[in-house]
CSV table of C-alpha atoms in Angstrom, one decimal:
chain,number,residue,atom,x,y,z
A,1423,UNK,CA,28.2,-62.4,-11.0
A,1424,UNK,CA,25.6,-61.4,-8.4
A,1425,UNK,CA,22.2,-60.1,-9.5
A,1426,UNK,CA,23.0,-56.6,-8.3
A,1427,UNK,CA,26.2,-56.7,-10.4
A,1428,UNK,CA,27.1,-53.4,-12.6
A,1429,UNK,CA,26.5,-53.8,-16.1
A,1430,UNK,CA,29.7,-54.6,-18.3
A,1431,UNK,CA,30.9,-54.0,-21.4
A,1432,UNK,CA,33.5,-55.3,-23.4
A,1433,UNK,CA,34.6,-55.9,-27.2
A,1434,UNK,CA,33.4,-59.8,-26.9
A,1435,UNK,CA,30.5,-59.2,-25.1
A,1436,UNK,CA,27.0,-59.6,-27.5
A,1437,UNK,CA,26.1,-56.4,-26.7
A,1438,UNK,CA,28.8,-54.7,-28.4
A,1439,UNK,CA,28.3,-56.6,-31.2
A,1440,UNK,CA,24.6,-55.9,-31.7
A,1441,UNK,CA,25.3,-51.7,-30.9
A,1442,UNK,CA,23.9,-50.2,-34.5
A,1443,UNK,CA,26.5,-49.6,-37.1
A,1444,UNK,CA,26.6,-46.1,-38.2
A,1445,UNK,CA,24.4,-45.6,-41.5
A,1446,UNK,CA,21.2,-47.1,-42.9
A,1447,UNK,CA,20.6,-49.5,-40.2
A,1448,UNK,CA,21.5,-46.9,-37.2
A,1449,UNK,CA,19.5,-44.6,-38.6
A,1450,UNK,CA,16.6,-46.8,-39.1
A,1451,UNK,CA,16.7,-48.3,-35.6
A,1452,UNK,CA,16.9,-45.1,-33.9
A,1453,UNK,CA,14.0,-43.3,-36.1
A,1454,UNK,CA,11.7,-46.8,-35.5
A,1455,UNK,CA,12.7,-46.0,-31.4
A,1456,UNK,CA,12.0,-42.3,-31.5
A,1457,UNK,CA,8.7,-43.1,-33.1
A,1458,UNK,CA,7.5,-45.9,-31.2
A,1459,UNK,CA,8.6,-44.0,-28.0
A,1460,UNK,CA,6.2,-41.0,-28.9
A,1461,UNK,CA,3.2,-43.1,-29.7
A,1462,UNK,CA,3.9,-44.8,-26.1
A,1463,UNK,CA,1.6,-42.4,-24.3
A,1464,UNK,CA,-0.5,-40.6,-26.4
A,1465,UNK,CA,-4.0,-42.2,-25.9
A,1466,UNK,CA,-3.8,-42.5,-22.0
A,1467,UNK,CA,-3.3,-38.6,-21.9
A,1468,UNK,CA,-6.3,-38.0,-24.0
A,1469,UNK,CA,-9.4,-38.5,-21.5
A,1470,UNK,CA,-8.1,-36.0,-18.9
A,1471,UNK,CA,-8.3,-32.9,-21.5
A,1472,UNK,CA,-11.5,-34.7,-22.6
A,1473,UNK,CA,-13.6,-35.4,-19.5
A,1474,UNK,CA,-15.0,-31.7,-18.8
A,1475,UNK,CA,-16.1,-31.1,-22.4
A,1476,UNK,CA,-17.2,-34.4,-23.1
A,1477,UNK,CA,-19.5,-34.4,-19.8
A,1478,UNK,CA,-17.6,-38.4,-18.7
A,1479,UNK,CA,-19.0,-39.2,-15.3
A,1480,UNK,CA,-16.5,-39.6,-12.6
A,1481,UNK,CA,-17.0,-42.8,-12.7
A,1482,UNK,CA,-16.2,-43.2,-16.3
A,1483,UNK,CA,-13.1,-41.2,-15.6
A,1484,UNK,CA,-11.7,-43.7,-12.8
A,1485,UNK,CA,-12.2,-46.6,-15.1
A,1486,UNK,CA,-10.2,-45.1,-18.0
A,1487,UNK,CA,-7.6,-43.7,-15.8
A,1488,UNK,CA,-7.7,-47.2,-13.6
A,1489,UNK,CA,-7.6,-49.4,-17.2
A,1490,UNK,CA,-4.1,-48.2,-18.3
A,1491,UNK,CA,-2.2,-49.2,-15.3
A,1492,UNK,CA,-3.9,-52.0,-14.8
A,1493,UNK,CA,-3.2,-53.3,-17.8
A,1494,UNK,CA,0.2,-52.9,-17.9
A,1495,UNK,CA,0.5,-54.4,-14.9
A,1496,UNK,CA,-1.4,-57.5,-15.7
A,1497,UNK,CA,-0.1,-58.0,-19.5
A,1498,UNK,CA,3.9,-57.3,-18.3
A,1499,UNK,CA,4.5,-60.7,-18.6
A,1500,UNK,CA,3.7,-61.5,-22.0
A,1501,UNK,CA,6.7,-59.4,-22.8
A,1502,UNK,CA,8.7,-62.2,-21.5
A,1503,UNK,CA,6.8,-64.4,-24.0
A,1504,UNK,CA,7.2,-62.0,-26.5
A,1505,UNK,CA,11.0,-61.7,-26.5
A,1506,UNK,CA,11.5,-65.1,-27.5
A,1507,UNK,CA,11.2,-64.3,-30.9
A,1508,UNK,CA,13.6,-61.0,-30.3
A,1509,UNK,CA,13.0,-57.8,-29.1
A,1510,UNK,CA,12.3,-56.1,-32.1
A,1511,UNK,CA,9.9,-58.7,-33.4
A,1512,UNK,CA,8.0,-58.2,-30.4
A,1513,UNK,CA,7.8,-54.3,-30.8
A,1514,UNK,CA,7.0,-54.2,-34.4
A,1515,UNK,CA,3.4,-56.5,-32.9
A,1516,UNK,CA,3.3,-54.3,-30.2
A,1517,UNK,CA,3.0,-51.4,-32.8
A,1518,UNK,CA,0.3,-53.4,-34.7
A,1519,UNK,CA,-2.2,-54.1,-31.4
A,1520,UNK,CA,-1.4,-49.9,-30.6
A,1521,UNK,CA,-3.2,-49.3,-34.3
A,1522,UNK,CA,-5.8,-51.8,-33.4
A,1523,UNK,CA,-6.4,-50.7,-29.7
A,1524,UNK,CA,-6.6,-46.8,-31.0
A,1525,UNK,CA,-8.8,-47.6,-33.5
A,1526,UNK,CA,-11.6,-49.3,-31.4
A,1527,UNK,CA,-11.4,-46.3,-28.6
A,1528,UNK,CA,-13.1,-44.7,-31.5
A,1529,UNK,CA,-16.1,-46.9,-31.7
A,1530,UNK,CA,-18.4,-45.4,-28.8
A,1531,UNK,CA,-17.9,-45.7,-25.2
A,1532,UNK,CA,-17.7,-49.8,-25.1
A,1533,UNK,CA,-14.8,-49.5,-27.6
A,1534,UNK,CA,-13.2,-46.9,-25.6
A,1535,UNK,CA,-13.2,-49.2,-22.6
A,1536,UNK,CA,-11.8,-52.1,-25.0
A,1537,UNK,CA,-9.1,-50.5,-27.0
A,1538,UNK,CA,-7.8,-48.5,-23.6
A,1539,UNK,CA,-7.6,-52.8,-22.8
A,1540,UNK,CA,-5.8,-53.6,-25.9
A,1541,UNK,CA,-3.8,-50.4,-26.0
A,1542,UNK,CA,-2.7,-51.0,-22.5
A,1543,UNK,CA,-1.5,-54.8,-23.2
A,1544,UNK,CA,0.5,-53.6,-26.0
A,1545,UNK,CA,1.8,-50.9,-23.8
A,1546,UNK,CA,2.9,-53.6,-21.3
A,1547,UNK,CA,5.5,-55.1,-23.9
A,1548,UNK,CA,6.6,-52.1,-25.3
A,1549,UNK,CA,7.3,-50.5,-21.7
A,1550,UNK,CA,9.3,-53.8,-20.5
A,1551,UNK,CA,11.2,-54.1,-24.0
A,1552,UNK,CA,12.3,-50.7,-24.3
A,1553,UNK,CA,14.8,-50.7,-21.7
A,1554,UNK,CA,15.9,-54.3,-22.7
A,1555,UNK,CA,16.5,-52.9,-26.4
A,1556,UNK,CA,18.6,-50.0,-25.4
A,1557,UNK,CA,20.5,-52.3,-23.5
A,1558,UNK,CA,21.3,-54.5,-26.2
A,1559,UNK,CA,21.6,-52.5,-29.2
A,1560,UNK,CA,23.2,-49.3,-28.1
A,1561,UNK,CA,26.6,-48.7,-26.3
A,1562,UNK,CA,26.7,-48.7,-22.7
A,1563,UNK,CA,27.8,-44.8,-23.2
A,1564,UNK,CA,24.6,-44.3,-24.6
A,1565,UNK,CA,22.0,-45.9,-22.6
A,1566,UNK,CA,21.3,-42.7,-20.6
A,1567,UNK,CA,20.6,-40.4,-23.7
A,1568,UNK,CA,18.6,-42.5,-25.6
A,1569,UNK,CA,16.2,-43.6,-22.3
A,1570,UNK,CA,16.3,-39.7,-22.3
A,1571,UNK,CA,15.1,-39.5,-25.8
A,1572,UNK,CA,12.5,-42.3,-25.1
A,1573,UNK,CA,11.2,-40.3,-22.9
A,1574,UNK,CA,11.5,-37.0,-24.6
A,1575,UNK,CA,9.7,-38.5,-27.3
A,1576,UNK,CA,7.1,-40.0,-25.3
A,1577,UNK,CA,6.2,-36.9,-23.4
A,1578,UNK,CA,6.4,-35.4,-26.4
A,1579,UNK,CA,3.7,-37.1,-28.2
A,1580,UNK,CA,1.6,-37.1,-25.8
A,1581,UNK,CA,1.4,-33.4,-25.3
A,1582,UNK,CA,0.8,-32.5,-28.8
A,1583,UNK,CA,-2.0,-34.6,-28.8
A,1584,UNK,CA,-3.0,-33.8,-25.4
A,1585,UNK,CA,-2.9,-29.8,-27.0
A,1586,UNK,CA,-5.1,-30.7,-29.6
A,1587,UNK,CA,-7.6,-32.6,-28.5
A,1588,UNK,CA,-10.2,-30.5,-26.7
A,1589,UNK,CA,-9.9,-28.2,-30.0
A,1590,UNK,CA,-11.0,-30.6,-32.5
A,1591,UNK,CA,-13.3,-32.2,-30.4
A,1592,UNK,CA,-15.4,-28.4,-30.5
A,1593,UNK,CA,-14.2,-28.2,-33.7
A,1594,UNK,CA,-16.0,-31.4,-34.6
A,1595,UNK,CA,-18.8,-31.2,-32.3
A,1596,UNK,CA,-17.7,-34.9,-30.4
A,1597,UNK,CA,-15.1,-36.6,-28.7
A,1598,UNK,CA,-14.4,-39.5,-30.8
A,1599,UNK,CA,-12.2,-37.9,-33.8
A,1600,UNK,CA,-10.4,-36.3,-30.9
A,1601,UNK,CA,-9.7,-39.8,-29.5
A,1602,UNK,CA,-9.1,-40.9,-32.9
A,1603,UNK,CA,-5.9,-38.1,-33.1
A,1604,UNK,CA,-4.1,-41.6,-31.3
A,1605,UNK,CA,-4.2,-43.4,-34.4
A,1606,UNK,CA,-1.9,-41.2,-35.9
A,1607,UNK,CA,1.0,-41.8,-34.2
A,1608,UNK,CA,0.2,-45.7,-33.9
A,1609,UNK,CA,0.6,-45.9,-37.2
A,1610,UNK,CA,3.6,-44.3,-37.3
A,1611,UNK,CA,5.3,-46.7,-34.7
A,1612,UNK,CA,4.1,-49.9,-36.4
A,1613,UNK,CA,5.9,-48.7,-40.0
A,1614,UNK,CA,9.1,-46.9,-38.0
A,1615,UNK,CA,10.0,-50.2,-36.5
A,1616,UNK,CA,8.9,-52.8,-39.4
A,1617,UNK,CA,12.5,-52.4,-40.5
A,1618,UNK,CA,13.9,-54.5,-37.5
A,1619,UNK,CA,12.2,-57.4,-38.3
A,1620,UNK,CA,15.4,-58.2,-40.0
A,1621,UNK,CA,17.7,-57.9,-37.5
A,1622,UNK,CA,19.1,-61.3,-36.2
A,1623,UNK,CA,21.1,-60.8,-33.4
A,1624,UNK,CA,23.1,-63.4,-31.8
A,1625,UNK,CA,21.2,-65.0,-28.3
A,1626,UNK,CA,23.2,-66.0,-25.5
A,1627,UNK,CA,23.2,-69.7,-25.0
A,1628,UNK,CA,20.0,-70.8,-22.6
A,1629,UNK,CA,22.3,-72.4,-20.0
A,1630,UNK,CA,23.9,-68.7,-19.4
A,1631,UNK,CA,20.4,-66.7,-19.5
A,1632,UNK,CA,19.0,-69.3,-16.7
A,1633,UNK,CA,22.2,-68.9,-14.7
A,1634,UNK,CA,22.0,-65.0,-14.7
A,1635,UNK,CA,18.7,-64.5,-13.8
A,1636,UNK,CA,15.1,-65.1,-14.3
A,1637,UNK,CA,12.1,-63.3,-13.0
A,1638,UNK,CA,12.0,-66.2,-9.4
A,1639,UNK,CA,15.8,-65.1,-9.0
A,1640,UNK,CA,15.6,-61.5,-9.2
A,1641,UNK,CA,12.5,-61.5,-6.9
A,1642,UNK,CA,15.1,-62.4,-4.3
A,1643,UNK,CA,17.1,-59.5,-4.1
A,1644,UNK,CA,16.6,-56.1,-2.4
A,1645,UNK,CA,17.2,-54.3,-5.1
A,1646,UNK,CA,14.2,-55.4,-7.0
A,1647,UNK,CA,11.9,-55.0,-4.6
A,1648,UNK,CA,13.7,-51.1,-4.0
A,1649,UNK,CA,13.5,-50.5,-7.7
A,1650,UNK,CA,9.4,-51.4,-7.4
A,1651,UNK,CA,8.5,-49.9,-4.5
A,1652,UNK,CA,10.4,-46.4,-6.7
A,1653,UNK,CA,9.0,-47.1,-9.5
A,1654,UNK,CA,5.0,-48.3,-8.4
A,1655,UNK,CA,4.4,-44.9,-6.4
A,1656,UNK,CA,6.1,-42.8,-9.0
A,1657,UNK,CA,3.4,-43.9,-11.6
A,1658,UNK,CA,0.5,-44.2,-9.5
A,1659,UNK,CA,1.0,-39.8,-8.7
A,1660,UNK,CA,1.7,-40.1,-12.5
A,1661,UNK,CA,-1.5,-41.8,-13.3
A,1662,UNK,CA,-3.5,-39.9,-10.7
A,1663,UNK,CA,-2.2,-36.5,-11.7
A,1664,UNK,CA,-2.7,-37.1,-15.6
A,1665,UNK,CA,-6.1,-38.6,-14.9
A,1666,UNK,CA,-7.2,-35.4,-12.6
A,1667,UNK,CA,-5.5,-32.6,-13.3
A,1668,UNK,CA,-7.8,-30.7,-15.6
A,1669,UNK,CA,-10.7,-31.6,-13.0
A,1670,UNK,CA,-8.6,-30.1,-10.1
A,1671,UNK,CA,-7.7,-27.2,-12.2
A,1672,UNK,CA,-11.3,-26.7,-13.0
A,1673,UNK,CA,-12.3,-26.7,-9.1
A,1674,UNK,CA,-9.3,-24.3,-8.6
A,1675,UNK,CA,-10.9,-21.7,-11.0
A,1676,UNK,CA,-9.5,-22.4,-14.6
A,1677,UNK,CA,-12.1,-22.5,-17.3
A,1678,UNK,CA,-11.9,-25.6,-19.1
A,1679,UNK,CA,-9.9,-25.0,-22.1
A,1680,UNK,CA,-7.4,-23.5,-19.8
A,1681,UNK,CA,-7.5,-26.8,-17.8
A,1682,UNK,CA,-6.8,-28.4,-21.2
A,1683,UNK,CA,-3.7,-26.3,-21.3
A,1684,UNK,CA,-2.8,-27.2,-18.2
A,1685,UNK,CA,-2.5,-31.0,-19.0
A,1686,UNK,CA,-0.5,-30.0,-22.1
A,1687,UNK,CA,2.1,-28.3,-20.7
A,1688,UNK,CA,2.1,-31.0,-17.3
A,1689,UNK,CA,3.1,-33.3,-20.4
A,1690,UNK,CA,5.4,-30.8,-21.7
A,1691,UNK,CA,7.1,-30.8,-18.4
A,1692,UNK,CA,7.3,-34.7,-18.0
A,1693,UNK,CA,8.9,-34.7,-21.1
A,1694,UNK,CA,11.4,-32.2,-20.0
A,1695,UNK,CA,12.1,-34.1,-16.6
A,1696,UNK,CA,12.2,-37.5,-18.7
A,1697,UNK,CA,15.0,-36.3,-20.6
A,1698,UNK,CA,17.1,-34.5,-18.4
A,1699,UNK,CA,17.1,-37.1,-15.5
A,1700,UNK,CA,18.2,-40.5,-17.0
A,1701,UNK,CA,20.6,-38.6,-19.0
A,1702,UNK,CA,22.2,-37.3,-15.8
A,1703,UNK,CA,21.8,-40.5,-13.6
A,1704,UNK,CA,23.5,-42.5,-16.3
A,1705,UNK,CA,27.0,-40.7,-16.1
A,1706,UNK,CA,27.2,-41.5,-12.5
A,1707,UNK,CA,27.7,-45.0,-10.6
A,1708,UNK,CA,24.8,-43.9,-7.7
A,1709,UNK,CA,21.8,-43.1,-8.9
A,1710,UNK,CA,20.5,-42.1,-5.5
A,1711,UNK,CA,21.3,-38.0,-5.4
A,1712,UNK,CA,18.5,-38.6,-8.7
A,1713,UNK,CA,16.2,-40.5,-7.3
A,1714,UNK,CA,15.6,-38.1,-3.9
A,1715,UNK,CA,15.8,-35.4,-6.3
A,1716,UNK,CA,12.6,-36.3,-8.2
A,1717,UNK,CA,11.1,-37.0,-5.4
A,1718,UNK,CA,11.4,-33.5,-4.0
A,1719,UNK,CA,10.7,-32.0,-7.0
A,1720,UNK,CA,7.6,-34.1,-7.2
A,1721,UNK,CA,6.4,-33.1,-3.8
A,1722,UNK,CA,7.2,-29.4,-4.4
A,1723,UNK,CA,4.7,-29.3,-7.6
A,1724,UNK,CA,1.8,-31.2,-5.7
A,1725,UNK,CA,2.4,-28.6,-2.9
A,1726,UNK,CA,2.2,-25.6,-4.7
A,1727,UNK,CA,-0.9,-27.0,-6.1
A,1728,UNK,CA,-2.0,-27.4,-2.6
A,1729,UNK,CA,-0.9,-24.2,-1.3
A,1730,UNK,CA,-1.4,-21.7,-4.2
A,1731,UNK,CA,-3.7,-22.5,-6.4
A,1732,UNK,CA,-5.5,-20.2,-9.0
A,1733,UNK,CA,-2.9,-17.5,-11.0
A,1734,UNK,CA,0.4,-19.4,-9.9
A,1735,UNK,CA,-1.4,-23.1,-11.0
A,1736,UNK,CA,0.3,-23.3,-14.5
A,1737,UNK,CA,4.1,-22.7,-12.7
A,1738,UNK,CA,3.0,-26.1,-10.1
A,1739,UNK,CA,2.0,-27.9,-12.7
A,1740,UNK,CA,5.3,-27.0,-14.9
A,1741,UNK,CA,7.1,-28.7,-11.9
A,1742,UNK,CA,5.2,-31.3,-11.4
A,1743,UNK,CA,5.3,-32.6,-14.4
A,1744,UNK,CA,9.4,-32.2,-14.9
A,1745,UNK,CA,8.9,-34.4,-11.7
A,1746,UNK,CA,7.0,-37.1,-13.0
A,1747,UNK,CA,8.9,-37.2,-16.4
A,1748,UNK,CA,11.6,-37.8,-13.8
A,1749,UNK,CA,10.1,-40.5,-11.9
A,1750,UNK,CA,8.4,-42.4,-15.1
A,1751,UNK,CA,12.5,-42.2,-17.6
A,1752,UNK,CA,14.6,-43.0,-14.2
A,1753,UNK,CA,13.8,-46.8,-13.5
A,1754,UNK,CA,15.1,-47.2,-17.5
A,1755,UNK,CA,18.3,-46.2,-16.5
A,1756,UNK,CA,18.1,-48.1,-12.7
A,1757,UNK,CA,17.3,-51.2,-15.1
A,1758,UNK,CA,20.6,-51.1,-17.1
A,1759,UNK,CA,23.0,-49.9,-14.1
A,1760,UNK,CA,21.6,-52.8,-11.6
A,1761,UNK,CA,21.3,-55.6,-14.5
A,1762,UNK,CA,24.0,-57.9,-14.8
A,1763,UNK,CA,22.7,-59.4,-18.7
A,1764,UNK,CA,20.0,-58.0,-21.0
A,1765,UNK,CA,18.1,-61.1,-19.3
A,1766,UNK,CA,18.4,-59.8,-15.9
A,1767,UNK,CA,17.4,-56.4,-17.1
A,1768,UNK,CA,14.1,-57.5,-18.4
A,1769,UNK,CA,13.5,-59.8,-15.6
A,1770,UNK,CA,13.5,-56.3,-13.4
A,1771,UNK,CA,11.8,-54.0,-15.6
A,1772,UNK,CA,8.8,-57.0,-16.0
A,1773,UNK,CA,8.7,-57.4,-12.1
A,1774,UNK,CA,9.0,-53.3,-11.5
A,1775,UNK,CA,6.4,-52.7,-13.6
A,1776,UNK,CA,4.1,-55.8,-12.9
A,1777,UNK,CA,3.8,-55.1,-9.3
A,1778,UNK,CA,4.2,-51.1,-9.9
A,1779,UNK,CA,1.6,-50.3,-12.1
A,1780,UNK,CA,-0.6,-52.9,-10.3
A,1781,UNK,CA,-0.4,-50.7,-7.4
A,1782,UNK,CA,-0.4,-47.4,-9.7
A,1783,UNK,CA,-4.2,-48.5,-10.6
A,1784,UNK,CA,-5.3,-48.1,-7.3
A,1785,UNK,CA,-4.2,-44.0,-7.7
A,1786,UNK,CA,-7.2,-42.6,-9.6
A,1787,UNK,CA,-9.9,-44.8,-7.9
A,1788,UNK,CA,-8.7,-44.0,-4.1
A,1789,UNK,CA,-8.3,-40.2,-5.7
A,1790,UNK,CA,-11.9,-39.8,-7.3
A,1791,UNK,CA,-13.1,-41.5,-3.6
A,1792,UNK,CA,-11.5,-39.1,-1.4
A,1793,UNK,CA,-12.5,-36.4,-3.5
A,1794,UNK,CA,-16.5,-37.8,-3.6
A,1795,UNK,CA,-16.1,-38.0,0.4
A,1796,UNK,CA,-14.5,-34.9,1.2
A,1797,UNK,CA,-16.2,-32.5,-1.8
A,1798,UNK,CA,-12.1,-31.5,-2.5
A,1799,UNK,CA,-9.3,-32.1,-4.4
A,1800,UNK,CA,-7.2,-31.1,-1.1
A,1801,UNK,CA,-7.5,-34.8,0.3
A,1802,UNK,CA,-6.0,-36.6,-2.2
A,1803,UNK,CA,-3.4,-34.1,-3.6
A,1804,UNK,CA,-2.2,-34.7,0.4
A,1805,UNK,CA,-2.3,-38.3,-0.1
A,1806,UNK,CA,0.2,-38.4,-3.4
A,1807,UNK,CA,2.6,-36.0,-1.0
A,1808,UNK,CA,2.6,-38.5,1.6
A,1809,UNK,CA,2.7,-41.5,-0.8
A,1810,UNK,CA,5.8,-39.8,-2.0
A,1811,UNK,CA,7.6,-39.4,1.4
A,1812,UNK,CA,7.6,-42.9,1.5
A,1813,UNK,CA,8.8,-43.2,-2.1
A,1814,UNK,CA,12.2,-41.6,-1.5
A,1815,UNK,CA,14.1,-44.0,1.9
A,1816,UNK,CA,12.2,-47.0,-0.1
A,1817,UNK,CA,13.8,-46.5,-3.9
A,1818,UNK,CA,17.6,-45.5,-2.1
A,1819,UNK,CA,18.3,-49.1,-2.8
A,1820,UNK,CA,17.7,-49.3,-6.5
A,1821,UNK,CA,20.3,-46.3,-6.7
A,1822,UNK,CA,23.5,-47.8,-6.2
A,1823,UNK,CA,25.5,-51.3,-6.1
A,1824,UNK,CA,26.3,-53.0,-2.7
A,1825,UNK,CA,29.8,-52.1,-1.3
């Protein structure tokens, strides 16, 4: 079978056998994956909201928005390591370094810096081994609803805390209970998926997982390199955007705790976009109708935010982030339709997201430059829309199978 192969399904293969059975154990899995999926970007969606009442330099800013990227980009590898030991092992640790990560941001602005490093490596596995999971332990009729549901979930996590941080951070006179709010849902995550560590699924014999594909193999195709180049500019406007928003709201005449709002509901509307999209894309063969689509819709949001800003603000950002919630759930689903094996899926998702959020770093650093040299937000809002024109002829690839 060629790397680009569609996915198959059939009564023999493993991953029939390993779809939950309905009752305890189906109902445990999914309530561990619906937790760990909302606790999956709570604390990077924190320091946006934060940043104006807090008085962060800009600098300080950049590095926090830079760190979470980064990181994931760097530490999406170990995932490979990880799985050895099974996919759910590996997420239930994963959960356990989130609890430890959200605990040190608490711990002054050094432990900020450190557990945004810790959170973000556990991040990394969690990210790869998501898509690899749904893969294996759900049918193939359901791998577009539940990536949907992971990122429903995660979006909607993230704005609940995003919604409440600025007020208990007046309400306690500081930012680091409001940080703190992340711990929560870590917790959460680590106990939701202790009850996979005894699943023990059958593992294809090591003779077939190096013949399907490894990370080297995959590299060599087209469609990897299409599925990063979708994937890397889609989260560096994502990590630009949640890292600047409130600023740019700020400088377009919203008082702060309006800008606040304004980051809940972009989150609100990435969790919108996140579920609708892979839902959709997963019914169909070609992906690529989806792929331009949140491209466009991406590009409308940033432009109404260039064009109109002030009283119609809130209705841009509404669309941007549906957009983004696209662009962030979509590559799940691109994972399972252009994997051949659950071992070829996580050799894509580790080298999408490797070399993708690498290059998403790079978003809020070139952003907060642009901004320092211009004295506007106008600059590099007219960056991301370029960035995306590019985005849409160079994921086309990554939406269908050759022939």
């Amino acid at each position: 079978m060629s790397p680009s192969a569609p996915p198959t399904a059939t009564a023999s293969t493993p991953r029939d056998r390993a779809a939950p059975r309905a009752g305890g154990a189906g109902a445990l899995l999914v309530v561990g994956f619906v937790l760990m999926s909302l606790n999956t970007r709570v604390a990077f969606g924190q320091i946006g909201s934060l940043a104006p009442l807090a008085g962060f330099s800009p600098a300080l800013v950049s590095l926090l928005g830079l760190l979470p990227p980064l990181c994931m980009g760097v530490f999406a590898p170990l995932a490979a390591v990880a799985r050895r030991s099974g996919e759910e092992r590996a997420l239930c640790w994963a959960g356990a370094v989130l609890v430890v990560g959200d605990v040190l941001r608490m711990l002054g602005l050094p432990g900020l810096i450190a557990g945004t490093v810790v959170v973000g490596a556990a991040t990394a596995v969690v990210n790869v081994l998501i898509p690899v999971l749904v893969r294996k332990r759900f049918p193939r009729g359901r791998v577009g609803t539940m990536m949907g549901v992971y990122a429903l979930s995660m979006g909607v996590g993230s704005a609940l805390v995003a919604a409440l941080v600025v007020p208990v951070a007046q309400a306690t006179g500081g930012w680091r209970p409001a940080v703190g709010l992340a711990v929560v849902p870590a917790v959460l995550a680590a106990v939701g998926m202790t009850p996979q560590l005894r699943h023990r699924p059958p593992r294809p014999a090591p003779a077939a997982r190096t013949e399907r594909g490894g990370l080297p193999r995959v590299a060599r195709t087209a469609v990897a390199w299409s599925l990063t180049a979708f994937f890397g500019i889609q989260t560096l406007v994502f990590y630009t955007t949640l890292a600047w928003l409130p600023s740019i709201l700020v400088q377009a005449g919203l008082g702060r705790s309006a800008a606040g709002s304004g980051q809940a509901l972009l989150i609100c509307g990435i969790a919108v976009g996140g579920f609708v999209a892979p839902v959709l894309a997963a019914r169909r063969a070609d992906q690529r109708p989806h792929i331009l689509g949140t491209v466009l819709v991406c590009v409308a949001g940033l432009t109404g935010l260039l064009l109109a800003p002030g009283a119609t603000s809130m209705v841009w950002v509404a669309v941007l982030g549906a957009g983004l919630g696209a662009g962030q759930a979509l590559p799940g689903v691109l994972y399972a339709h252009r994997g051949s094996d659950h071992d070829q899926v996580a050799a894509l998702s580790t080298m999408a997201q490797t070399c993708g959020f690498l290059l998403a770093a790079t978003g809020p650093v070139l952003a907060a430059a642009l901004h320092a040299a211009t004295g506007s937000w106008t600059a590099p809002l007219a960056a991301l829309v370029a960035a995306l024109l590019v985005c849409a002829p160079a994921g086309m690839r990554a939406g269908h199978d050759p022939g």
